mmCIF file of C-alpha atoms in Angstrom:
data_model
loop_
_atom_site.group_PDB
_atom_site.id
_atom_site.type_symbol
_atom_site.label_atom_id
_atom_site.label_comp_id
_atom_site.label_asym_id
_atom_site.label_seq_id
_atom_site.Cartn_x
_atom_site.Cartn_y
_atom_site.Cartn_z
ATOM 1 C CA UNK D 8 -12.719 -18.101 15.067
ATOM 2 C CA UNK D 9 -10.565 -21.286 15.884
ATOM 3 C CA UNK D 10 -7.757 -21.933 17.965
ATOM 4 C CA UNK D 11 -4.004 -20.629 17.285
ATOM 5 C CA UNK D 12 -1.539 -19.684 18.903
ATOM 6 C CA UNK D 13 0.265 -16.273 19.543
ATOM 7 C CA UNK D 14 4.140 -15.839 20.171
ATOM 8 C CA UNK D 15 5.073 -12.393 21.133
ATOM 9 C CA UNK D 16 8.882 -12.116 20.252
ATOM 10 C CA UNK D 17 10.721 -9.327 21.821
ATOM 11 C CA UNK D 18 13.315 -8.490 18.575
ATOM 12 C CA UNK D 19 13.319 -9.225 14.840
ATOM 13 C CA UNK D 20 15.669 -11.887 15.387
ATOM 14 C CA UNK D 21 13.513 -13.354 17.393
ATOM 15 C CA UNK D 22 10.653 -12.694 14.896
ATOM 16 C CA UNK D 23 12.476 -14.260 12.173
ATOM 17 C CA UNK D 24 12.952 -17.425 14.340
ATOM 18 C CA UNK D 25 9.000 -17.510 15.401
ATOM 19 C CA UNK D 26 8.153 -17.367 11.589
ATOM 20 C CA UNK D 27 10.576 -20.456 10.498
ATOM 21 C CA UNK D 28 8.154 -22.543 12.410
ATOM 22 C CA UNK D 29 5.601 -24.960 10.724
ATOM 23 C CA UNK D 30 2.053 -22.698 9.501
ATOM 24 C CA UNK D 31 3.349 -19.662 11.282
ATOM 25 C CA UNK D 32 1.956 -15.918 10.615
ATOM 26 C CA UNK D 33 3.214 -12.734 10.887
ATOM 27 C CA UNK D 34 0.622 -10.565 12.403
ATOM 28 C CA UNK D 35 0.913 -6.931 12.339
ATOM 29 C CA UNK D 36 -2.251 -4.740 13.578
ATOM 30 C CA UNK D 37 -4.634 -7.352 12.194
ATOM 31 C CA UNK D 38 -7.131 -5.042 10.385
ATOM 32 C CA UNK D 39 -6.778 -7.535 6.884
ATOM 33 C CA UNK D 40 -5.601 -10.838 8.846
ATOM 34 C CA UNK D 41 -8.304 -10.873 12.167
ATOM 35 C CA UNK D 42 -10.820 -10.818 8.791
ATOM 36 C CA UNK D 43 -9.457 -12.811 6.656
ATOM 37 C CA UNK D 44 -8.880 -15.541 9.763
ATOM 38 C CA UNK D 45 -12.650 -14.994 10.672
ATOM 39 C CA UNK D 46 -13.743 -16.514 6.938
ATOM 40 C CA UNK D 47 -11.298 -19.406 6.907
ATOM 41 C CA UNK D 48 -9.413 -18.021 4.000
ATOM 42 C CA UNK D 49 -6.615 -18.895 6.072
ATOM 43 C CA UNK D 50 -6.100 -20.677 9.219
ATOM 44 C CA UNK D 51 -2.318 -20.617 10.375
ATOM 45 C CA UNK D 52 -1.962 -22.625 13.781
ATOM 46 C CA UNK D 53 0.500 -20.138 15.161
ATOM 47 C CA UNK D 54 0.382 -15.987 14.852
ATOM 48 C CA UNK D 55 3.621 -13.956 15.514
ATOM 49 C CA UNK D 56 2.458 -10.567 16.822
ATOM 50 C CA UNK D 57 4.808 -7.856 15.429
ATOM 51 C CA UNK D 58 3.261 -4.930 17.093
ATOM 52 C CA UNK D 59 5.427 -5.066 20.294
ATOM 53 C CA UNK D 60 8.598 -4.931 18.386
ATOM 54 C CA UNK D 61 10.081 -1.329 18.920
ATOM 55 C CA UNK D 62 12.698 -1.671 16.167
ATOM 56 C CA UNK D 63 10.240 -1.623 13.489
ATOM 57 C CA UNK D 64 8.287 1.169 15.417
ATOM 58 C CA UNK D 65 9.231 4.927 13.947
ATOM 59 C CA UNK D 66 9.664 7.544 11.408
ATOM 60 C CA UNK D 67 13.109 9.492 10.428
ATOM 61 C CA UNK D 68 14.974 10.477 7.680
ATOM 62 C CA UNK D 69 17.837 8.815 6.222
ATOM 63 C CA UNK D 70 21.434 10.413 4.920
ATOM 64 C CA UNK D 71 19.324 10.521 1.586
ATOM 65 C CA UNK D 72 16.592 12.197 2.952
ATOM 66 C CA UNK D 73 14.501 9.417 2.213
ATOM 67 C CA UNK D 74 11.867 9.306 4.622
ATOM 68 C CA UNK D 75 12.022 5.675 6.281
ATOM 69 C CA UNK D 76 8.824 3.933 8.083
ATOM 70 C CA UNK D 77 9.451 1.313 10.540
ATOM 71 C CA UNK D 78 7.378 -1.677 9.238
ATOM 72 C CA UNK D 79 5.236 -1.811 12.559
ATOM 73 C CA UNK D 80 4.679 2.111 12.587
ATOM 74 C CA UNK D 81 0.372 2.512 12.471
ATOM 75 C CA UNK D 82 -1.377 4.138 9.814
ATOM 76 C CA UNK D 83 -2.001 7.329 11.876
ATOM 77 C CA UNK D 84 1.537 7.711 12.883
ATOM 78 C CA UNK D 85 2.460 8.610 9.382
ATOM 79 C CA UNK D 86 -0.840 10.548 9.334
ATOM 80 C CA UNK D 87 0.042 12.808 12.151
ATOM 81 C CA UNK D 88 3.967 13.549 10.465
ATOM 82 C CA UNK D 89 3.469 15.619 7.884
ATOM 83 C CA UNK D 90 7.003 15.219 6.319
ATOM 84 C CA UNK D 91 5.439 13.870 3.292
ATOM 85 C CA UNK D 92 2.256 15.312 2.457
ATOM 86 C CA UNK D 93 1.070 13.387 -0.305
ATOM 87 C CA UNK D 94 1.596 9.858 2.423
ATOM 88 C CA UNK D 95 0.222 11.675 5.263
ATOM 89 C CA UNK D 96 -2.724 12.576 3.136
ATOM 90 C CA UNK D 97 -3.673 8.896 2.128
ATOM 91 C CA UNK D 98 -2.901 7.657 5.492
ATOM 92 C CA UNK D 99 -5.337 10.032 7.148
ATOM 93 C CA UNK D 100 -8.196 8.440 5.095
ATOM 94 C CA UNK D 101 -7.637 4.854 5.316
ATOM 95 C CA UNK D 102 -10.499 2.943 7.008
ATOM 96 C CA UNK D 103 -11.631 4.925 10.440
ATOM 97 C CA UNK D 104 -9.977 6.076 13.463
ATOM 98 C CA UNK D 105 -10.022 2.305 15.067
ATOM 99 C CA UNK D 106 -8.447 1.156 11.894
ATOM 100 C CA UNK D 107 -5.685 3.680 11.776
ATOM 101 C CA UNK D 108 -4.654 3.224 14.693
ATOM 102 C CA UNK D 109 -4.395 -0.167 14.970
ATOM 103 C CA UNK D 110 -3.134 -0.887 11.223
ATOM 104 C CA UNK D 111 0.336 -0.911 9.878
ATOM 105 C CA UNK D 112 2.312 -0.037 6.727
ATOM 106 C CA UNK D 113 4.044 -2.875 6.917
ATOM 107 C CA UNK D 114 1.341 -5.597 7.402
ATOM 108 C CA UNK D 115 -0.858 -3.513 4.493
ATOM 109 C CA UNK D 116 2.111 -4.039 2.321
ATOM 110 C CA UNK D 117 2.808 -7.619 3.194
ATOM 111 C CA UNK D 118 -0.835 -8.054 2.428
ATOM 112 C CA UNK D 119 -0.734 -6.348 -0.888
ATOM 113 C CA UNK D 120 -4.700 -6.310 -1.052
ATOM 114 C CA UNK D 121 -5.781 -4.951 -4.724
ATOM 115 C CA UNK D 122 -7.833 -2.277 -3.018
ATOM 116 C CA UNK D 123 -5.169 -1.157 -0.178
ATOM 117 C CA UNK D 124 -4.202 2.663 -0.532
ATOM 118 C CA UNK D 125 -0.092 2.077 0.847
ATOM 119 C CA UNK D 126 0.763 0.168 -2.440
ATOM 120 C CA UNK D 127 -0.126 2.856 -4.536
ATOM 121 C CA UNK D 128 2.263 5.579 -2.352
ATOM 122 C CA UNK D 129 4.852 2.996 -2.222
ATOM 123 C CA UNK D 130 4.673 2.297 -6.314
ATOM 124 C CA UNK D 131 4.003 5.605 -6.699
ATOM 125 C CA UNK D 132 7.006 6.843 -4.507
ATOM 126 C CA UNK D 133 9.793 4.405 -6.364
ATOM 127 C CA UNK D 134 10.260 3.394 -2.452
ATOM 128 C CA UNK D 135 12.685 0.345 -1.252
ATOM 129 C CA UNK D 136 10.644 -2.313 1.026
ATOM 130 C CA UNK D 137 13.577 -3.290 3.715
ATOM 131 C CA UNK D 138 12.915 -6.651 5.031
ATOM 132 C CA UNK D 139 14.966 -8.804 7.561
ATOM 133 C CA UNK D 140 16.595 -9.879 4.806
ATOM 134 C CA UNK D 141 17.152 -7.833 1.985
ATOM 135 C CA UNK D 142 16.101 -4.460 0.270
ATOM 136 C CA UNK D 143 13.087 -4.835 -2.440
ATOM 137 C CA UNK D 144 12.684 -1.766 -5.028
ATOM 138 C CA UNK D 145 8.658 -1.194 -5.257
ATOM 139 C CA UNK D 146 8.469 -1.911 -9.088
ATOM 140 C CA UNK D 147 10.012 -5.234 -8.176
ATOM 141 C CA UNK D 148 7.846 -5.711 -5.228
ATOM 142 C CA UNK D 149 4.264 -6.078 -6.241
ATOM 143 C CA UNK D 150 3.389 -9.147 -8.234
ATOM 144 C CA UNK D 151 0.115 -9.504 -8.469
ATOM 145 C CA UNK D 152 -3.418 -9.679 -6.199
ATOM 146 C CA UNK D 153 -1.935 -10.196 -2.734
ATOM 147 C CA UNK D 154 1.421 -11.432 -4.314
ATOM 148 C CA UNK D 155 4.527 -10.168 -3.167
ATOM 149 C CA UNK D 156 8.154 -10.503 -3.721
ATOM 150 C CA UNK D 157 8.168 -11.494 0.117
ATOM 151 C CA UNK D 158 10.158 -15.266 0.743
ATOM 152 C CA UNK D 159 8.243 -17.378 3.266
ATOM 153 C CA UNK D 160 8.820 -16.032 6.772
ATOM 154 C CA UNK D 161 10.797 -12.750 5.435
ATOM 155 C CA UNK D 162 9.490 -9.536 7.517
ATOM 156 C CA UNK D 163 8.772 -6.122 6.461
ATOM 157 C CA UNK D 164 11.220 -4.150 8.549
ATOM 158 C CA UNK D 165 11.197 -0.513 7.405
ATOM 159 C CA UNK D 166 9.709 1.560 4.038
ATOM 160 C CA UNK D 167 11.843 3.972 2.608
ATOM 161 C CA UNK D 168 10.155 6.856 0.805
ATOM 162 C CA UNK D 169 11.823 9.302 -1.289
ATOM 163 C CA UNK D 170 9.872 12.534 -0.825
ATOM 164 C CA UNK D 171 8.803 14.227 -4.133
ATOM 165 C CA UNK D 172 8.585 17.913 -5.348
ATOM 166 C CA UNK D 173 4.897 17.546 -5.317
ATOM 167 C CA UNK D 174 2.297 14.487 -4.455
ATOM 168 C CA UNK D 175 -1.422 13.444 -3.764
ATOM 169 C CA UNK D 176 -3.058 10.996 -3.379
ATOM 170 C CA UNK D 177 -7.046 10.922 -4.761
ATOM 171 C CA UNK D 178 -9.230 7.986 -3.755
ATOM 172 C CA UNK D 179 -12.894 6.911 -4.782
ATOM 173 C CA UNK D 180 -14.438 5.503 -1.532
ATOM 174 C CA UNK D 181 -16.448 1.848 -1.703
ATOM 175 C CA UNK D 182 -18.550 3.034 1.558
ATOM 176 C CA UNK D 183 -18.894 0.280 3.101
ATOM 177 C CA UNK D 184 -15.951 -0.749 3.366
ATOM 178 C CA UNK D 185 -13.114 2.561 2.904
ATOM 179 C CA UNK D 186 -10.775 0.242 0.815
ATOM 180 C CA UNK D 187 -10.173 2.174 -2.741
ATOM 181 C CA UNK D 188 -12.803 1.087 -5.569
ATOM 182 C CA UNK D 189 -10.286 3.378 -7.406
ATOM 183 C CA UNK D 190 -7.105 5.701 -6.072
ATOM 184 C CA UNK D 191 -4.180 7.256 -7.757
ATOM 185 C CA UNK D 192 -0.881 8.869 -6.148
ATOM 186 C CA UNK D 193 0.774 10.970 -8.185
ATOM 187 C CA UNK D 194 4.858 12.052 -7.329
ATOM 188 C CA UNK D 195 6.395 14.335 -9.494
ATOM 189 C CA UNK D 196 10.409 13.567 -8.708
ATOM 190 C CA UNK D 197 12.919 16.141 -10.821
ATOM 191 C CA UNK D 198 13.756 12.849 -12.956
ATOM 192 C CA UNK D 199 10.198 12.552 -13.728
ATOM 193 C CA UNK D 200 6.595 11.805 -12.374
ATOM 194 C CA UNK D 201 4.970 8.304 -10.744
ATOM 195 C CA UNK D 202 1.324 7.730 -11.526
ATOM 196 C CA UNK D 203 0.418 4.551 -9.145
ATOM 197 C CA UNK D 204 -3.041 3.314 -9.261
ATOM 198 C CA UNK D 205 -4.665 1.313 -7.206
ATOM 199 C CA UNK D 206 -8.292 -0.728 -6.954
ATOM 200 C CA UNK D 207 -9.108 -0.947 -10.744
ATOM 201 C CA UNK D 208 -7.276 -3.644 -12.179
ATOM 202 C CA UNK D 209 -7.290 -7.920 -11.291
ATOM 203 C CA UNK D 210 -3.466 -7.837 -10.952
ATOM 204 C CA UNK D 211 -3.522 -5.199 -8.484
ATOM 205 C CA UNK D 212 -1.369 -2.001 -8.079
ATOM 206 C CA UNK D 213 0.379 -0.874 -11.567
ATOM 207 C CA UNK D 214 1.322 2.293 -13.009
ATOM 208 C CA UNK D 215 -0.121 4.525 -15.659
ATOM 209 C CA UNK D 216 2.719 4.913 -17.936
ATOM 210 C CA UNK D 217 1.108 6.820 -20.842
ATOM 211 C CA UNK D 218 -0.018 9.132 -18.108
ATOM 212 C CA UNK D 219 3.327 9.623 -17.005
ATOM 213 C CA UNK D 220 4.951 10.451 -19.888
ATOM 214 C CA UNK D 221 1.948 13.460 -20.547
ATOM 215 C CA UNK D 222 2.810 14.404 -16.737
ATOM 216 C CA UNK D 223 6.796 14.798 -17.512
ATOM 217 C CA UNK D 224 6.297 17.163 -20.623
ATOM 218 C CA UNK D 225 3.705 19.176 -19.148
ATOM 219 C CA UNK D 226 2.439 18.327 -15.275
ATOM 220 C CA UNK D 227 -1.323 19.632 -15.506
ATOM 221 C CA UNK D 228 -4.697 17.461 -15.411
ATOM 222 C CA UNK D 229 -4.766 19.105 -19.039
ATOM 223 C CA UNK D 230 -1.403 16.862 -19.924
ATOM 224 C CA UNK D 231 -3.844 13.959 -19.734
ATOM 225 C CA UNK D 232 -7.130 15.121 -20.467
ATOM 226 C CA UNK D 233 -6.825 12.942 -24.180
ATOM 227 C CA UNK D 234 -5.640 9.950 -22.654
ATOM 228 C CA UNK D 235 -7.854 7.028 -21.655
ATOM 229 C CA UNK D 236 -6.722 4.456 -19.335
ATOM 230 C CA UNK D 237 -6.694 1.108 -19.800
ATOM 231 C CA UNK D 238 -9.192 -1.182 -19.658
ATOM 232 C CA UNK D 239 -10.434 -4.253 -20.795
ATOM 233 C CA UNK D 240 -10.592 -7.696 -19.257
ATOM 234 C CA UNK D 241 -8.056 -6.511 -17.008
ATOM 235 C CA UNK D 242 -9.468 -4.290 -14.769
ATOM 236 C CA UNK D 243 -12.045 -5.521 -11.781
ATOM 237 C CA UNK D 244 -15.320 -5.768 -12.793
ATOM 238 C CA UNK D 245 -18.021 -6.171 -9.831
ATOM 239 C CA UNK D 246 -20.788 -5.302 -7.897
ATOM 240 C CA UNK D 247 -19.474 -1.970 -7.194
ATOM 241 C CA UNK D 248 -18.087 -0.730 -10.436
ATOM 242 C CA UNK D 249 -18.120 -2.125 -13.912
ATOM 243 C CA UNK D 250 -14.160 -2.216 -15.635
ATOM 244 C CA UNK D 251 -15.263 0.749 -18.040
ATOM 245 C CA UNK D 252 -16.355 2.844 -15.193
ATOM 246 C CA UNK D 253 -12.744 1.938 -12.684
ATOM 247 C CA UNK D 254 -11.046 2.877 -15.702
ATOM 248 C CA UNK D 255 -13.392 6.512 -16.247
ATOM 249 C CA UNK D 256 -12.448 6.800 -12.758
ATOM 250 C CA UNK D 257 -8.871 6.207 -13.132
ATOM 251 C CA UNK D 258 -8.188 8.512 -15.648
ATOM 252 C CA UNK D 259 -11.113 11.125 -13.114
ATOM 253 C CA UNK D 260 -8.661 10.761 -9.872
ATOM 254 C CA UNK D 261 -5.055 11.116 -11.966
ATOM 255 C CA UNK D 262 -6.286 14.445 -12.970
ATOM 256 C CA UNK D 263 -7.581 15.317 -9.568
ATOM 257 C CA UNK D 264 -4.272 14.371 -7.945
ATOM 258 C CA UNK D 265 -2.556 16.450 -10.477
ATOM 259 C CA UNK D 266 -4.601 19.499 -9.455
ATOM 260 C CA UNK D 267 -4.462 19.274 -5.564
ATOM 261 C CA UNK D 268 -0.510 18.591 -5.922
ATOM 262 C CA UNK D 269 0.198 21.639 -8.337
#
């Protein structure tokens, strides 16, 4: 590690006015930043913790009835709810206990890490990412491997979920280190189903379209049992998982999220 330092603001106003500094960070619960710091792939000189900032802090529901996520809220927070089962669900098996408790929705999705498991509830949930600033729609959101639609020094203030008929989330585990080699949430709104997939493809989170469309005439894992997702030069090919076999797996967890939802 190498010297930095750490500004605790007390508001998000006072955030906002940390991060307008010169190589300034936002740190949330530092599960993907503390790491990332650690290798040198990035070395800002001054870290903004987030986590004492109780007006990003909490879970409610909105005139809507959209359920809303303050940006600092911890991964087992959301776990423990319940209000949204399919969410709950993939928050419950992110990382381990240390990691859940420590992590946050909104530094996961500020991070936007191809393998993360919140990107593909968020895509898959049509939700709005609230920042300091503005509101983001998800589709509009996620731009690529850990590319957002996030300005420099704009905050992730609050997620706002609208809760589905019917959801789950299915994820193939890399072991070693919990992060999705493949997972797929599944929403089925009454103007049609979400199919968000996460870990399989270079340009990070997308959505199965074809699948979707299958899903809205007839939501079974038979709907999409002569489908094949894509694949190609696209998806991540590695180590742990050639881009055939993420997209075998792809097509393996839609139709297993379909099942435990129905």
């Amino acid at each position: 590690m190498y010297d930095f330092e750490i500004q605790k603001p007390g508001s998000i106003a006072d955030a906002v006015s940390a991060m307008s500094g010169d190589d300034a960070q936002a740190l949330g619960g530092g599960q993907t930043l503390i790491p990332t710091l650690k290798q040198r792939l990035a070395s800002p000189s001054t870290l903004v913790s987030l986590a004492g900032l109780s007006e990003m802090v909490g879970i409610c529901k909105d005139d809507a009835g959209r359920l809303c996520i303050g940006g600092a809220t911890t991964h087992a927070a959301v776990a423990a709810d319940g209000s949204y089962a399919g969410l709950s669900g993939l928050a419950s098996h992110i990382g381990d206990p240390a990691v859940r408790n420590r992590g946050t929705i909104g530094g996961s999705l500020a991070n936007n890490d191809p393998s993360a498991c919140y990107p593909a509830a968020a895509l898959g949930s049509g939700a709005t990412i609230v920042t300091n600033a503005r509101e983001i729609a998800a589709d509009d959101y996620f731009l690529g491997m850990f590319e957002t639609a996030l300005n420099e020094g704009e905050i992730i203030t609050e997620v706002k979920f609208p809760i589905p008929e019917k959801s789950n989330y299915q994820k193939f585990v890399q072991p070693a280190s919990r992060f999705a080699l493949v997972g797929v949430f599944v929403a089925k709104y009454a103007d049609g189903v979400r199919v968000a997939v996460t870990g399989a493809s270079e340009s990070g989170v997308h959505r199965w379209t074809a699948a979707e469309e299958a899903l809205n005439a007839n939501f079974s894992a038979d709907a999409i049992a002569g489908l094949d997702a894509p694949s190609g030069d696209g998806m991540i090919n590695d180590l742990h998982g050639s881009g055939d076999y993420r997209a075998h797996l792809v097509k393996v967890m839609t139709g297993r999220a379909v099942a435990a939802a129905s």
